[in-house]
């Protein structure tokens, strides 16, 4: 249920007066994938197996040493964890901080932009939970209009 404004239900700011759930933004009218599309930017930040789990672990606290993340996800290889952390840093979702000294320490933490991925992961979880509970309806058999048959 949406928020109310003057007693009327207000739609979320991404919902246009057209089709529900579609943003009222010219970038939503593209006819081919565009790396500048906000959805594509988000998917690029979360791409790859394990990325969502790394973000989930980082959402649980503040700064983490590499070893803490590795311990939290014991089945994740060092190679993949290193790649996913570099990807998140490159996307601006995480920050890598090296503290000089002997030995030097490196910590990773989500940036405010990275913390904004929390509701995104929750929405993906909710969608997956609802989809798993409701199997897709069987597609109807194609008709002559659906085929290119003469």
mmCIF file of C-alpha atoms in Angstrom:
data_model
loop_
_atom_site.group_PDB
_atom_site.id
_atom_site.type_symbol
_atom_site.label_atom_id
_atom_site.label_comp_id
_atom_site.label_asym_id
_atom_site.label_seq_id
_atom_site.Cartn_x
_atom_site.Cartn_y
_atom_site.Cartn_z
ATOM 1 C CA UNK A 1 0.000 0.000 0.000
ATOM 2 C CA UNK A 2 1.408 3.449 -0.920
ATOM 3 C CA UNK A 3 1.822 6.510 1.252
ATOM 4 C CA UNK A 4 -1.008 8.990 1.450
ATOM 5 C CA UNK A 5 -0.837 12.587 0.348
ATOM 6 C CA UNK A 6 -3.878 14.701 1.209
ATOM 7 C CA UNK A 7 -5.864 11.529 1.876
ATOM 8 C CA UNK A 8 -5.122 10.018 -1.550
ATOM 9 C CA UNK A 9 -2.761 7.101 -2.065
ATOM 10 C CA UNK A 10 0.476 8.312 -3.670
ATOM 11 C CA UNK A 11 2.404 6.039 -6.009
ATOM 12 C CA UNK A 12 6.086 5.373 -5.506
ATOM 13 C CA UNK A 13 8.175 7.961 -7.334
ATOM 14 C CA UNK A 14 9.282 5.370 -9.932
ATOM 15 C CA UNK A 15 5.721 4.555 -10.930
ATOM 16 C CA UNK A 16 4.462 6.560 -13.857
ATOM 17 C CA UNK A 17 0.886 7.213 -14.834
ATOM 18 C CA UNK A 18 1.362 4.579 -17.525
ATOM 19 C CA UNK A 19 2.123 0.961 -16.764
ATOM 20 C CA UNK A 20 2.579 0.235 -13.066
ATOM 21 C CA UNK A 21 6.191 -0.227 -12.012
ATOM 22 C CA UNK A 22 7.721 1.575 -14.968
ATOM 23 C CA UNK A 23 9.633 4.756 -14.191
ATOM 24 C CA UNK A 24 8.593 8.005 -15.806
ATOM 25 C CA UNK A 25 12.071 8.596 -17.201
ATOM 26 C CA UNK A 26 13.240 8.803 -20.825
ATOM 27 C CA UNK A 27 15.962 6.221 -20.056
ATOM 28 C CA UNK A 28 13.181 3.686 -19.475
ATOM 29 C CA UNK A 29 12.078 4.012 -23.100
ATOM 30 C CA UNK A 30 15.234 2.571 -24.693
ATOM 31 C CA UNK A 31 14.761 -0.152 -27.257
ATOM 32 C CA UNK A 32 18.074 -1.931 -26.654
ATOM 33 C CA UNK A 33 20.226 -2.584 -23.589
ATOM 34 C CA UNK A 34 22.077 0.548 -22.495
ATOM 35 C CA UNK A 35 24.933 0.421 -19.959
ATOM 36 C CA UNK A 36 23.783 3.826 -18.656
ATOM 37 C CA UNK A 37 20.328 2.502 -17.765
ATOM 38 C CA UNK A 38 19.934 2.543 -13.957
ATOM 39 C CA UNK A 39 18.734 -1.069 -13.973
ATOM 40 C CA UNK A 40 21.765 -2.145 -16.018
ATOM 41 C CA UNK A 41 24.070 -0.221 -13.650
ATOM 42 C CA UNK A 42 22.547 -2.067 -10.686
ATOM 43 C CA UNK A 43 22.749 -5.452 -12.390
ATOM 44 C CA UNK A 44 26.385 -4.782 -13.338
ATOM 45 C CA UNK A 45 27.235 -3.992 -9.709
ATOM 46 C CA UNK A 46 25.601 -7.253 -8.570
ATOM 47 C CA UNK A 47 26.780 -9.423 -11.474
ATOM 48 C CA UNK A 48 28.439 -12.734 -10.854
ATOM 49 C CA UNK A 49 27.860 -15.612 -8.550
ATOM 50 C CA UNK A 50 28.517 -14.822 -4.875
ATOM 51 C CA UNK A 51 28.243 -11.030 -5.218
ATOM 52 C CA UNK A 52 24.888 -10.826 -3.473
ATOM 53 C CA UNK A 53 26.213 -12.956 -0.605
ATOM 54 C CA UNK A 54 29.279 -10.741 -0.209
ATOM 55 C CA UNK A 55 27.024 -7.672 -0.091
ATOM 56 C CA UNK A 56 24.724 -9.419 2.392
ATOM 57 C CA UNK A 57 27.653 -10.115 4.720
ATOM 58 C CA UNK A 58 28.872 -6.536 4.436
ATOM 59 C CA UNK A 59 25.376 -5.218 5.234
ATOM 60 C CA UNK A 60 25.616 -6.941 8.641
ATOM 61 C CA UNK A 61 28.216 -4.510 9.987
ATOM 62 C CA UNK A 62 30.753 -1.814 9.299
ATOM 63 C CA UNK A 63 34.281 -2.562 8.074
ATOM 64 C CA UNK A 64 35.510 -6.108 7.485
ATOM 65 C CA UNK A 65 38.959 -7.536 7.083
ATOM 66 C CA UNK A 66 39.323 -9.782 4.067
ATOM 67 C CA UNK A 67 39.776 -12.770 6.408
ATOM 68 C CA UNK A 68 36.459 -12.014 8.147
ATOM 69 C CA UNK A 69 34.596 -12.082 4.840
ATOM 70 C CA UNK A 70 36.419 -15.262 3.828
ATOM 71 C CA UNK A 71 35.421 -16.892 7.140
ATOM 72 C CA UNK A 72 31.793 -15.811 6.743
ATOM 73 C CA UNK A 73 31.647 -17.455 3.295
ATOM 74 C CA UNK A 74 33.884 -20.527 3.666
ATOM 75 C CA UNK A 75 32.900 -22.117 0.345
ATOM 76 C CA UNK A 76 33.918 -18.989 -1.595
ATOM 77 C CA UNK A 77 37.407 -19.214 -3.093
ATOM 78 C CA UNK A 78 39.971 -16.487 -2.416
ATOM 79 C CA UNK A 79 40.137 -15.758 -6.150
ATOM 80 C CA UNK A 80 36.402 -15.136 -6.462
ATOM 81 C CA UNK A 81 36.193 -13.143 -3.209
ATOM 82 C CA UNK A 82 39.025 -10.907 -4.423
ATOM 83 C CA UNK A 83 37.253 -10.431 -7.778
ATOM 84 C CA UNK A 84 33.897 -9.645 -6.182
ATOM 85 C CA UNK A 85 35.393 -7.128 -3.749
ATOM 86 C CA UNK A 86 37.263 -5.411 -6.608
ATOM 87 C CA UNK A 87 34.017 -5.337 -8.621
ATOM 88 C CA UNK A 88 32.107 -3.744 -5.727
ATOM 89 C CA UNK A 89 34.874 -1.173 -5.203
ATOM 90 C CA UNK A 90 34.893 -0.392 -8.940
ATOM 91 C CA UNK A 91 31.089 0.066 -8.902
ATOM 92 C CA UNK A 92 31.368 2.491 -5.981
ATOM 93 C CA UNK A 93 29.432 0.111 -3.727
ATOM 94 C CA UNK A 94 32.377 -0.658 -1.436
ATOM 95 C CA UNK A 95 35.479 1.087 -0.177
ATOM 96 C CA UNK A 96 38.866 -0.562 0.329
ATOM 97 C CA UNK A 97 41.034 0.974 3.046
ATOM 98 C CA UNK A 98 44.673 0.012 3.566
ATOM 99 C CA UNK A 99 46.146 0.931 6.939
ATOM 100 C CA UNK A 100 49.940 1.140 6.884
ATOM 101 C CA UNK A 101 51.994 -0.597 9.510
ATOM 102 C CA UNK A 102 53.473 -3.978 10.091
ATOM 103 C CA UNK A 103 51.587 -5.897 9.085
ATOM 104 C CA UNK A 104 49.413 -3.575 7.057
ATOM 105 C CA UNK A 105 45.691 -4.198 7.218
ATOM 106 C CA UNK A 106 43.066 -3.922 4.534
ATOM 107 C CA UNK A 107 39.394 -3.481 5.334
ATOM 108 C CA UNK A 108 36.321 -3.328 3.158
ATOM 109 C CA UNK A 109 33.098 -1.522 3.910
ATOM 110 C CA UNK A 110 29.997 -0.631 1.969
ATOM 111 C CA UNK A 111 29.669 2.959 0.865
ATOM 112 C CA UNK A 112 26.302 4.697 1.320
ATOM 113 C CA UNK A 113 25.628 3.688 -2.287
ATOM 114 C CA UNK A 114 26.458 0.089 -1.402
ATOM 115 C CA UNK A 115 24.177 0.189 1.638
ATOM 116 C CA UNK A 116 21.402 1.257 -0.742
ATOM 117 C CA UNK A 117 21.648 -2.251 -2.228
ATOM 118 C CA UNK A 118 20.006 -3.663 0.930
ATOM 119 C CA UNK A 119 16.430 -2.934 -0.206
ATOM 120 C CA UNK A 120 17.347 -4.144 -3.707
ATOM 121 C CA UNK A 121 18.437 -7.505 -2.298
ATOM 122 C CA UNK A 122 15.283 -7.609 -0.160
ATOM 123 C CA UNK A 123 13.123 -6.980 -3.243
ATOM 124 C CA UNK A 124 14.949 -9.756 -5.120
ATOM 125 C CA UNK A 125 14.444 -12.081 -2.135
ATOM 126 C CA UNK A 126 10.737 -11.238 -1.967
ATOM 127 C CA UNK A 127 10.248 -11.754 -5.687
ATOM 128 C CA UNK A 128 12.071 -15.081 -5.581
ATOM 129 C CA UNK A 129 10.130 -16.220 -2.526
ATOM 130 C CA UNK A 130 6.809 -15.335 -4.142
ATOM 131 C CA UNK A 131 7.823 -16.887 -7.462
ATOM 132 C CA UNK A 132 8.967 -20.117 -5.823
ATOM 133 C CA UNK A 133 5.631 -20.382 -4.006
ATOM 134 C CA UNK A 134 3.640 -19.786 -7.198
ATOM 135 C CA UNK A 135 4.778 -21.874 -10.170
ATOM 136 C CA UNK A 136 4.411 -20.125 -13.527
ATOM 137 C CA UNK A 137 1.226 -20.821 -15.442
ATOM 138 C CA UNK A 138 1.540 -23.102 -18.426
ATOM 139 C CA UNK A 139 1.763 -21.256 -21.713
ATOM 140 C CA UNK A 140 -1.215 -21.746 -24.007
ATOM 141 C CA UNK A 141 -0.639 -23.693 -27.196
ATOM 142 C CA UNK A 142 0.357 -21.407 -30.078
ATOM 143 C CA UNK A 143 -2.370 -20.467 -32.515
ATOM 144 C CA UNK A 144 -2.043 -19.905 -36.243
ATOM 145 C CA UNK A 145 -1.766 -16.175 -35.540
ATOM 146 C CA UNK A 146 1.301 -16.838 -33.365
ATOM 147 C CA UNK A 147 3.191 -18.734 -36.066
ATOM 148 C CA UNK A 148 4.547 -17.677 -39.396
ATOM 149 C CA UNK A 149 2.698 -20.508 -41.145
ATOM 150 C CA UNK A 150 1.013 -19.548 -44.442
#
